[in-house]
Short mmCIF file of C-alpha atoms in Angstrom, two decimals:
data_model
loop_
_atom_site.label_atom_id
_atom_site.label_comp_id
_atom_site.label_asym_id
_atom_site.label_seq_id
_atom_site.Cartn_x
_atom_site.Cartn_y
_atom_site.Cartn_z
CA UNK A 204 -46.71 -20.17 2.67
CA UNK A 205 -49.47 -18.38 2.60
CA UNK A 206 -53.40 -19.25 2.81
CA UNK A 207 -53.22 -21.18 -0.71
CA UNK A 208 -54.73 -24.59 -0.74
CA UNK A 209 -52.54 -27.03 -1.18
CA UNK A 210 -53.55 -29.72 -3.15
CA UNK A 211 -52.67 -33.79 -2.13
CA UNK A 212 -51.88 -36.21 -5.23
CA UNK A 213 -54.61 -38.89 -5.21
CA UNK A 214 -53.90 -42.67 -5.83
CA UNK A 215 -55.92 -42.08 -9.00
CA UNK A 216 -56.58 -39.34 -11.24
CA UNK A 217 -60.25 -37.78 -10.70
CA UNK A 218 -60.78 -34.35 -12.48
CA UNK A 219 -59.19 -31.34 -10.31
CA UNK A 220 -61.23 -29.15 -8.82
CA UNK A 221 -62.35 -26.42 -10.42
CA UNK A 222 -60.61 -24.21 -8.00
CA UNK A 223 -56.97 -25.17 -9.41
CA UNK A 224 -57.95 -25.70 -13.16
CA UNK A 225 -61.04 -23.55 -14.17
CA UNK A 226 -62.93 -24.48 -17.47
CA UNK A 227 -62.96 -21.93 -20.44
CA UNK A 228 -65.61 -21.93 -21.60
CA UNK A 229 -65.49 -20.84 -25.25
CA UNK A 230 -68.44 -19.12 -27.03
CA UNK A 231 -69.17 -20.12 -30.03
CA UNK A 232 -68.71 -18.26 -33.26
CA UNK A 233 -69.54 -19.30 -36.68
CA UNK A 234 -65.83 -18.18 -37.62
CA UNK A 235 -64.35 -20.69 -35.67
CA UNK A 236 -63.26 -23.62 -37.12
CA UNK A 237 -61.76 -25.51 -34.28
CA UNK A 238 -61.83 -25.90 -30.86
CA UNK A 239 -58.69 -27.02 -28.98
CA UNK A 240 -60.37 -26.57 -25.17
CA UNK A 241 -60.53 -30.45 -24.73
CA UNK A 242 -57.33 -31.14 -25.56
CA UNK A 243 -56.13 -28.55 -23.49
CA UNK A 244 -58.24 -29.62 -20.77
CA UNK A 245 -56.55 -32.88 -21.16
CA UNK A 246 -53.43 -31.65 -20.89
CA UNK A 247 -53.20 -29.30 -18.32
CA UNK A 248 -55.39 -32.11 -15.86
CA UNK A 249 -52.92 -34.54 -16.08
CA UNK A 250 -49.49 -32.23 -15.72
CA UNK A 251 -51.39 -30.32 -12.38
CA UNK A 252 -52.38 -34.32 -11.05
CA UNK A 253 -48.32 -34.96 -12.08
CA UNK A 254 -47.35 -32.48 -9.12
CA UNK A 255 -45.77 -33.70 -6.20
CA UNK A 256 -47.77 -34.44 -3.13
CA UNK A 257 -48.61 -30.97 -1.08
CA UNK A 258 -47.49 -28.52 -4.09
CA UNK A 259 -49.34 -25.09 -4.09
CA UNK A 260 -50.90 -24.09 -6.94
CA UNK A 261 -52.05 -20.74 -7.93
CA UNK A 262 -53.56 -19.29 -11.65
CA UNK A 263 -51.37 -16.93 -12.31
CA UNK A 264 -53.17 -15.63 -15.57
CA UNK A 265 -55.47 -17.29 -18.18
CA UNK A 266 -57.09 -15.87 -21.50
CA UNK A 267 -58.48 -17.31 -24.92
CA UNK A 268 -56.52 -16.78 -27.70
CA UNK A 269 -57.29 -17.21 -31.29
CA UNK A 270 -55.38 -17.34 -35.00
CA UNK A 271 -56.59 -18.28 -38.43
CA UNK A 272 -59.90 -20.05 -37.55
CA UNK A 273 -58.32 -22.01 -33.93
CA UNK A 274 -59.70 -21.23 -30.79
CA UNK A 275 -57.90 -22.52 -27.74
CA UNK A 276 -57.82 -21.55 -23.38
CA UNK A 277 -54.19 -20.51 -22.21
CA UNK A 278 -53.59 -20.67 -18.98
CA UNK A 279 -50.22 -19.77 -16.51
CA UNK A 280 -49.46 -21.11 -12.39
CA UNK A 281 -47.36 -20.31 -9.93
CA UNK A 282 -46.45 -23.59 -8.30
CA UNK A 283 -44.21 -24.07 -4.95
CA UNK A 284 -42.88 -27.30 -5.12
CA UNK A 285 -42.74 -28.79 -1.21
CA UNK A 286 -39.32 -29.15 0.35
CA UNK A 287 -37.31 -32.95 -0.33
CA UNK A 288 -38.56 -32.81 -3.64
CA UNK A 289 -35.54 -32.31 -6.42
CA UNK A 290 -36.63 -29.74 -9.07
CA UNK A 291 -35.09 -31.57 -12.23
CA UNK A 292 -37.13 -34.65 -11.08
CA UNK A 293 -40.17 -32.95 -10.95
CA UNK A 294 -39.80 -31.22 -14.27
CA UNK A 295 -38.84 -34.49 -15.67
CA UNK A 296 -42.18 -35.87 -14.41
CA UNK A 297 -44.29 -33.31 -15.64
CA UNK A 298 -42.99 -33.65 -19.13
CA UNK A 299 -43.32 -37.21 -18.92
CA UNK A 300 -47.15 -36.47 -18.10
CA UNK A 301 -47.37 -33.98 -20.84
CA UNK A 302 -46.57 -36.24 -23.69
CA UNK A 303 -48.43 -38.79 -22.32
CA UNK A 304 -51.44 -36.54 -23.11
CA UNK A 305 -50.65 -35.59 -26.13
CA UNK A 306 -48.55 -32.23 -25.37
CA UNK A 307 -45.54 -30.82 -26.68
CA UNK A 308 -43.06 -29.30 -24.53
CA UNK A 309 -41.99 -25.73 -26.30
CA UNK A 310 -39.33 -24.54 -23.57
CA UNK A 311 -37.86 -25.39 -20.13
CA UNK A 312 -35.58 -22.33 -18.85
CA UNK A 313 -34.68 -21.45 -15.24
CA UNK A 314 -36.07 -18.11 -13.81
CA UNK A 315 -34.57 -17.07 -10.59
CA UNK A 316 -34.32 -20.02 -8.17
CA UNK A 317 -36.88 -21.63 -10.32
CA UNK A 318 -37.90 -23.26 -13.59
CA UNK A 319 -40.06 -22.06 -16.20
CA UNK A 320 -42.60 -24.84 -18.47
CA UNK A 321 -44.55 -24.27 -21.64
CA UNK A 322 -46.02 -26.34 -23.01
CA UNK A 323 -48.74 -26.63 -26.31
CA UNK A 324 -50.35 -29.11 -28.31
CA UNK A 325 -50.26 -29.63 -31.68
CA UNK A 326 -53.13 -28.38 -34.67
CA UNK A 327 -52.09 -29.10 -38.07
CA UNK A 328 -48.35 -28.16 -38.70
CA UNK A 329 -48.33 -25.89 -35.74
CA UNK A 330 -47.88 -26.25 -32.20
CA UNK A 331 -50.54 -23.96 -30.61
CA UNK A 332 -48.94 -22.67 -26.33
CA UNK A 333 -51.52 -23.32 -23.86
CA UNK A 334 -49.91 -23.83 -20.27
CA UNK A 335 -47.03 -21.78 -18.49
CA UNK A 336 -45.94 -22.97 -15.41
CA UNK A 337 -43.54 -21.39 -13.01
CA UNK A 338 -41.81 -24.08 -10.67
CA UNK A 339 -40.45 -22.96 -7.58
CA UNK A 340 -38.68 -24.96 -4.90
CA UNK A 341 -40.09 -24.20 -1.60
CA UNK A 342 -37.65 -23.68 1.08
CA UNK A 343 -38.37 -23.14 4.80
CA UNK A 344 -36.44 -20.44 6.32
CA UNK A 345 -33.31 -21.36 7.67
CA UNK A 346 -33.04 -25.01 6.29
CA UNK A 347 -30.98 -24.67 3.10
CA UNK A 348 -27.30 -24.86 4.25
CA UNK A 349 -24.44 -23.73 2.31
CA UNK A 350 -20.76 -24.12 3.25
CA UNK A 351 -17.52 -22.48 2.27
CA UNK A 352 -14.35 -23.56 1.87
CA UNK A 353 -11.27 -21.00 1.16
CA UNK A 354 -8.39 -22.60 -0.73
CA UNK A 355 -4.85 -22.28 -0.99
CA UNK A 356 -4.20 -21.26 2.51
CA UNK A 357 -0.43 -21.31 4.11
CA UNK A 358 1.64 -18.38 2.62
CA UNK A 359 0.68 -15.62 5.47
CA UNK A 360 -1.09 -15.76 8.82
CA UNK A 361 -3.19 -13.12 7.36
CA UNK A 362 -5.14 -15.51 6.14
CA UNK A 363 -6.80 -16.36 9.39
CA UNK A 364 -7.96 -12.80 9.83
CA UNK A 365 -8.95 -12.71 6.31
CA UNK A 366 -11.33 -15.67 6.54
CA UNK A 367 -12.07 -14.94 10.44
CA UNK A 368 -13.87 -11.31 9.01
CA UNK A 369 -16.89 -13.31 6.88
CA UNK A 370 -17.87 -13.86 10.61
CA UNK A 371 -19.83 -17.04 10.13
CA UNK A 372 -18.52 -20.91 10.00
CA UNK A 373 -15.68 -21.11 6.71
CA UNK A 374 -13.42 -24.10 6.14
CA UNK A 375 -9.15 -23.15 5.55
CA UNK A 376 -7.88 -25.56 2.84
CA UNK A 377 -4.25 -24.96 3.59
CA UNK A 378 -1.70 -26.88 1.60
CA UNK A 379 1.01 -28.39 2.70
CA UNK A 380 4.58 -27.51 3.30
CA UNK A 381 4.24 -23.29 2.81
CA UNK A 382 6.15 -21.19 4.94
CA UNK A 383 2.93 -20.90 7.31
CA UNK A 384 0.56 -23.92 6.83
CA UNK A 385 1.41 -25.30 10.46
CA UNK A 386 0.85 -22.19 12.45
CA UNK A 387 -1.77 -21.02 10.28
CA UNK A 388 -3.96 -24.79 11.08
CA UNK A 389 -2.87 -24.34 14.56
CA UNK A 390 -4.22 -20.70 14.67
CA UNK A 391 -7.42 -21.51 12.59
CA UNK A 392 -8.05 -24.39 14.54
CA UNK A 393 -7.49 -22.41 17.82
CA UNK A 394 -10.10 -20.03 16.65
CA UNK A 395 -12.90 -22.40 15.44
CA UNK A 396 -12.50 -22.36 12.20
CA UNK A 397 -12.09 -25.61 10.36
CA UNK A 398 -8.81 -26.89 9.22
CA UNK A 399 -8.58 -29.18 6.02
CA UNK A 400 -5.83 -30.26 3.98
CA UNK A 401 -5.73 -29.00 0.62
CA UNK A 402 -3.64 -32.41 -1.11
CA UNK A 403 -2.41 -31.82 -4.13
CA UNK A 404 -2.81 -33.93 -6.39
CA UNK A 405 -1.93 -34.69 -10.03
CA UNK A 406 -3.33 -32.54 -12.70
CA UNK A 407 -4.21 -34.26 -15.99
CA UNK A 408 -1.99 -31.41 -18.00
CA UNK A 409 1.69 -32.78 -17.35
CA UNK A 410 2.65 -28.53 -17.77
CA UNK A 411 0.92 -27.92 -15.16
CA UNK A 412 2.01 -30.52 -12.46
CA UNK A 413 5.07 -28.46 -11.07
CA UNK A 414 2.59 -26.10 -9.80
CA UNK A 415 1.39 -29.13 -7.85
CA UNK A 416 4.04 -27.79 -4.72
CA UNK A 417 5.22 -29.61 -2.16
CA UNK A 418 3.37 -32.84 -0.22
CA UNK A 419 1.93 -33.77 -3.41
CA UNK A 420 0.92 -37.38 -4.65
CA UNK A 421 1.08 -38.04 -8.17
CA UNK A 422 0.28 -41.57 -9.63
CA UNK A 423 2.89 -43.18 -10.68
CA UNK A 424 4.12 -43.35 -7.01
CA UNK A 425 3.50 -46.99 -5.51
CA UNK A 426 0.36 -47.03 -2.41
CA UNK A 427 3.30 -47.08 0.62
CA UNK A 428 4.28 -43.56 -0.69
CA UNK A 429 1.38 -42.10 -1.21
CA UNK A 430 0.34 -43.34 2.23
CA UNK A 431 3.42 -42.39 3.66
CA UNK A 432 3.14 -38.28 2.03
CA UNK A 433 -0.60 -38.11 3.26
CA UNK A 434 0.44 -38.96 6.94
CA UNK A 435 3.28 -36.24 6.82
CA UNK A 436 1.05 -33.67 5.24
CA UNK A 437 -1.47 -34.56 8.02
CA UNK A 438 0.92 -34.62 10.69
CA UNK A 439 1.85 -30.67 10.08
CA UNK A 440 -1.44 -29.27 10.47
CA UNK A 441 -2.78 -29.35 13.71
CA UNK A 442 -6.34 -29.61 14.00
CA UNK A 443 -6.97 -30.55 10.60
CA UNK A 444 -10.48 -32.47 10.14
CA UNK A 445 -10.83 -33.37 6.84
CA UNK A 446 -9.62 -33.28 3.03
CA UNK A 447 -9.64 -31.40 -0.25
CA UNK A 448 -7.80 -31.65 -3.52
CA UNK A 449 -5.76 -29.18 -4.98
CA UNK A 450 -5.51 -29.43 -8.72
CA UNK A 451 -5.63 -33.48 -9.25
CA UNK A 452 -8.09 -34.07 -12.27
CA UNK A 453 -5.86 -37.03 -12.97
CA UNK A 454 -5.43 -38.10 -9.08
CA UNK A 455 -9.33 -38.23 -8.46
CA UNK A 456 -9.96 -40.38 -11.87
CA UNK A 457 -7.42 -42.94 -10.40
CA UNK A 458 -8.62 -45.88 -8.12
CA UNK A 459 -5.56 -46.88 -7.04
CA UNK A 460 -4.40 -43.37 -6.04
CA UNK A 461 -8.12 -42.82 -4.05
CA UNK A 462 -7.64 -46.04 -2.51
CA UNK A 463 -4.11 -45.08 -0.41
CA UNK A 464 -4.95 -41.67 0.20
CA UNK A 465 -8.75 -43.03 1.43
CA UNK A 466 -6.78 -45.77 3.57
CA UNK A 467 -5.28 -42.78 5.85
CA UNK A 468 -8.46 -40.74 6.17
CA UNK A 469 -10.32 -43.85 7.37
CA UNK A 470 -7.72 -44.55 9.81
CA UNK A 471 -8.19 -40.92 11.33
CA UNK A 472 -11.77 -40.43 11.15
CA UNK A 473 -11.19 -38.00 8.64
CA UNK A 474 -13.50 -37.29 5.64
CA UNK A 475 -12.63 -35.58 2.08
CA UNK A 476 -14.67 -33.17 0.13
CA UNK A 477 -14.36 -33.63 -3.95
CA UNK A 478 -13.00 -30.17 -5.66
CA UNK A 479 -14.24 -32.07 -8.73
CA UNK A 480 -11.63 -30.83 -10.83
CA UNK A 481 -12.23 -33.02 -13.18
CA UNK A 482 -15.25 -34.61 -14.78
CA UNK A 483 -14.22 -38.48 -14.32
CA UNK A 484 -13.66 -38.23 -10.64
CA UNK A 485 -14.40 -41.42 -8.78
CA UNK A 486 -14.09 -40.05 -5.34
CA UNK A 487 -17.43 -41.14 -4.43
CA UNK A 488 -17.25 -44.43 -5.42
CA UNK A 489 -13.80 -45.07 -3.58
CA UNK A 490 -14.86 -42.94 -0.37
CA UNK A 491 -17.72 -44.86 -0.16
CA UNK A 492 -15.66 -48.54 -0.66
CA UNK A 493 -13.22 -47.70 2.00
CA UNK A 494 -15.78 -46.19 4.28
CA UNK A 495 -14.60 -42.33 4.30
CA UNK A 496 -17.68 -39.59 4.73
CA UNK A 497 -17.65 -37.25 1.51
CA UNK A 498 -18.88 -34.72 -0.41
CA UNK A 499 -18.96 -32.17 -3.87
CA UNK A 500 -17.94 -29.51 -4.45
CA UNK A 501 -21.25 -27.39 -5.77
CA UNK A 502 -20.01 -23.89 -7.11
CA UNK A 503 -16.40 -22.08 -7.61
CA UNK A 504 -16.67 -19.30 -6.36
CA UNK A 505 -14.08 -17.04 -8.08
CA UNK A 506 -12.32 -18.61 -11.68
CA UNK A 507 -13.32 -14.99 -12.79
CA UNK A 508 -11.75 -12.80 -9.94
CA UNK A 509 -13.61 -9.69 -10.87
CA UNK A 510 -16.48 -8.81 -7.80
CA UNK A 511 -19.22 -8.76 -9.90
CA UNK A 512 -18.56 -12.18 -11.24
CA UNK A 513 -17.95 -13.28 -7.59
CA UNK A 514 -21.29 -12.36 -6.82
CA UNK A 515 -23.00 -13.72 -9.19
CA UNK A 516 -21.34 -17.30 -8.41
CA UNK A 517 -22.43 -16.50 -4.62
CA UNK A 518 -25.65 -16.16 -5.63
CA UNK A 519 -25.72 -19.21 -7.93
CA UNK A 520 -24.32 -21.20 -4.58
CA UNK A 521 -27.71 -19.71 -2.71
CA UNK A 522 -29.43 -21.39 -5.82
CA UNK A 523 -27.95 -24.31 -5.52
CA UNK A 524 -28.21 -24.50 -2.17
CA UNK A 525 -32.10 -23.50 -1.54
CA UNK A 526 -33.26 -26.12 -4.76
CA UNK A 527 -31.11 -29.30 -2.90
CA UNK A 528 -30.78 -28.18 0.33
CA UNK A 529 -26.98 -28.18 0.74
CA UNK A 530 -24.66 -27.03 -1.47
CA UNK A 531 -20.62 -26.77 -0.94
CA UNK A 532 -18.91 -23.31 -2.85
CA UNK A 533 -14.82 -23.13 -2.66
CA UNK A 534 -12.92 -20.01 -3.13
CA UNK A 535 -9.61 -18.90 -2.61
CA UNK A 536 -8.26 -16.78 0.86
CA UNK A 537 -5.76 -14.46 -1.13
CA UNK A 538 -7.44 -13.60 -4.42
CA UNK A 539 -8.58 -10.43 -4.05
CA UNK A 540 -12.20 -10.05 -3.63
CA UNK A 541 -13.27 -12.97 -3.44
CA UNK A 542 -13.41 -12.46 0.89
CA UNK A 543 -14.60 -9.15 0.38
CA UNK A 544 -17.78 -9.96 -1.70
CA UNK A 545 -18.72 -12.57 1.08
CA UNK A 546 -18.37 -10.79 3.71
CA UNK A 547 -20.36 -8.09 2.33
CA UNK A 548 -23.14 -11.07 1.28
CA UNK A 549 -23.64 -12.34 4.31
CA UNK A 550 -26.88 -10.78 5.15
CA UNK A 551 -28.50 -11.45 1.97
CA UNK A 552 -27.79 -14.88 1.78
CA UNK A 553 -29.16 -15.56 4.69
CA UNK A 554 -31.98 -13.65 4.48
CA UNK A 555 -32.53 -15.88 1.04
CA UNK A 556 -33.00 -18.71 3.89
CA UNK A 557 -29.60 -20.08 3.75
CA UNK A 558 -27.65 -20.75 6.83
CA UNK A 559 -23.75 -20.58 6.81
CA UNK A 560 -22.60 -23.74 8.05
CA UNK A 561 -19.14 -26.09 8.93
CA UNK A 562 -17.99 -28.42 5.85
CA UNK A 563 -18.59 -31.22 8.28
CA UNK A 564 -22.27 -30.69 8.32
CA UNK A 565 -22.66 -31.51 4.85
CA UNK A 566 -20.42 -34.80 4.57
CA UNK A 567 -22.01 -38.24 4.24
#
């Protein structure tokens, strides 16, 4: 990271050295009629002390600006918050800090894979900027790990060549019961790639549930049935590993339905990755009751099929996956960029210090 000192977050709350937060000192003038350098002072000690344990801090820029009789420091940082340490939380923490101290917070805004702070403090009826901070997740090369999963697999054994070209680990979601899905997952699995089954499962828009397909559980089918459509579905992919939905905003909101299909992953060793198609999933909850390893999907990858827009979601999935570590992006095998674009990204996501990995990796 550099040869910046990093600075260690006491038990208590001495001054900072004057290294990290510099005094201004003001000069005086007869024209000014007040000074806002202790309050500022104030402020800006007790955000920097708010910093997580080993952050790097750097002044950036600082100056002394004046308006109508108000004199006042204004300072900016560059900050790398360490690895493990969630970036919402910490900007959470340092507003918390700056109110404490009598600080206003006038914008929070991401900026690349980071997050932007001003804040000011108040004088009169106006709220007067004094500290910028720029936020930036720290991420040792080669730690951040994204994985990708390519939907709607099973209507051509193109598809294995397709997903085989990205050249690094890729999960096939293949659904059930297409004119290829068995020697596509026998193919796939034959070739390392991994093999999930992409369940459908029902939509909460009745219109759309005959595009559900076949091997589909819907709710109003009774646990025995569901269980009984889950083993079949399983049964015709060889090699399969794990789960997905397809569709199934309405299937992932319902206990009951979780609970059956759950019941035959946990007798298989098999784990299931939320599409979170919907915003009241309880997948978690229910994976976690039966005792089935899961995970989120992070990003989609291409609900805009256009390249550019593909890219951009790729690179939001690099985002995602440097600031938490992991991060889980599903596209589909036949739209048609959407392989294209990552194979073509490869090298620049990975030299953003994210590894390519298997879904399985990720699960918990």
């Amino acid at each position: 990271m550099g040869s910046h000192k990093r600075v260690e977050r006491p038990a208590i709350r001495p001054p900072l050295t004057p290294a990290l937060t510099p005094r201004l000192t003001l000069p005086p003038s007869p024209r000014v009629q007040a000074d806002l350098a202790p309050q500022d002072e104030l402020l800006r000690g007790r955000v920097l002390e708010g910093l997580p344990r080993g952050s790097e801090v750097r002044l950036a820029d600082r100056e002394v600006r004046s308006a109508e009789g108000v004199r006042w420091p204004w300072a900016a940082y560059r900050i790398r918050i360490p690895a493990g340490h969630h970036l919402k939380v910490v900007v959470g923490a340092l507003v918390h800090e700056a109110e404490q101290s009598g600080g206003v917070l006038l914008a929070s805004r991401p900026e690349g894979t980071g997050q932007v702070l001003e804040f000011g403090v108040e004088h009169g009826s106006r709220v007067l900027p004094v500290l910028r901070l720029y936020l930036v997740p720290e991420v040792r090369s080669g730690t951040a790990a994204l994985a990708i999963i390519l939907d709607d697999a099973g209507q051509n054994l193109q598809e294995l060549e397709r997903a085989l070209s990205i050249g690094r680990p890729v999960a096939l979601a293949i659904l059930p019961g297409l004119p290829h899905s068995t020697e596509l997952a026998r193919r796939a699995s034959q070739a390392g790639l991994e093999v999930l089954l992409h369940l459908p499962m029902e939509p909460e828009d009745p219109a759309k549930r005959p595009l559900m397909g076949p091997g589909g559980v819907t709710a109003e089918m009774p646990e025995e049935e569901i269980v009984r459509i889950v083993r079949e579905d399983l049964d015709a992919l060889p090699g399969v590993v794990g789960v997905n939905n397809h569709m199934g905003s309405q299937g992932t909101s319902n206990a009951r339905v979780l609970r059956a299909v759950m019941q035959v992953l946990r007798e298989r060793g098999l784990f299931f990755v939320d599409s979170r198609t919907g915003a009241r999933s309880l997948v978690r909850q229910v994976a976690a009751e039966v005792g089935v390893p899961t995970a989120s999907r992070s990003v989609f990858l291409d609900n805009e099929p256009d390249p550019e827009a593909i890219r951009r979601q790729v690179l939001r999935a690099v985002e995602v996956a440097r600031m938490h570590g992991e991060a889980i992006a599903i596209g589909h095998v036949n739209r048609p960029h959407t392989v294209e674009v990552l194979r073509e990204m490869v090298k620049e996501i990975e030299a953003a210090g994210v590894r390519l990995v298997p879904v399985r990796t990720l699960v918990r």
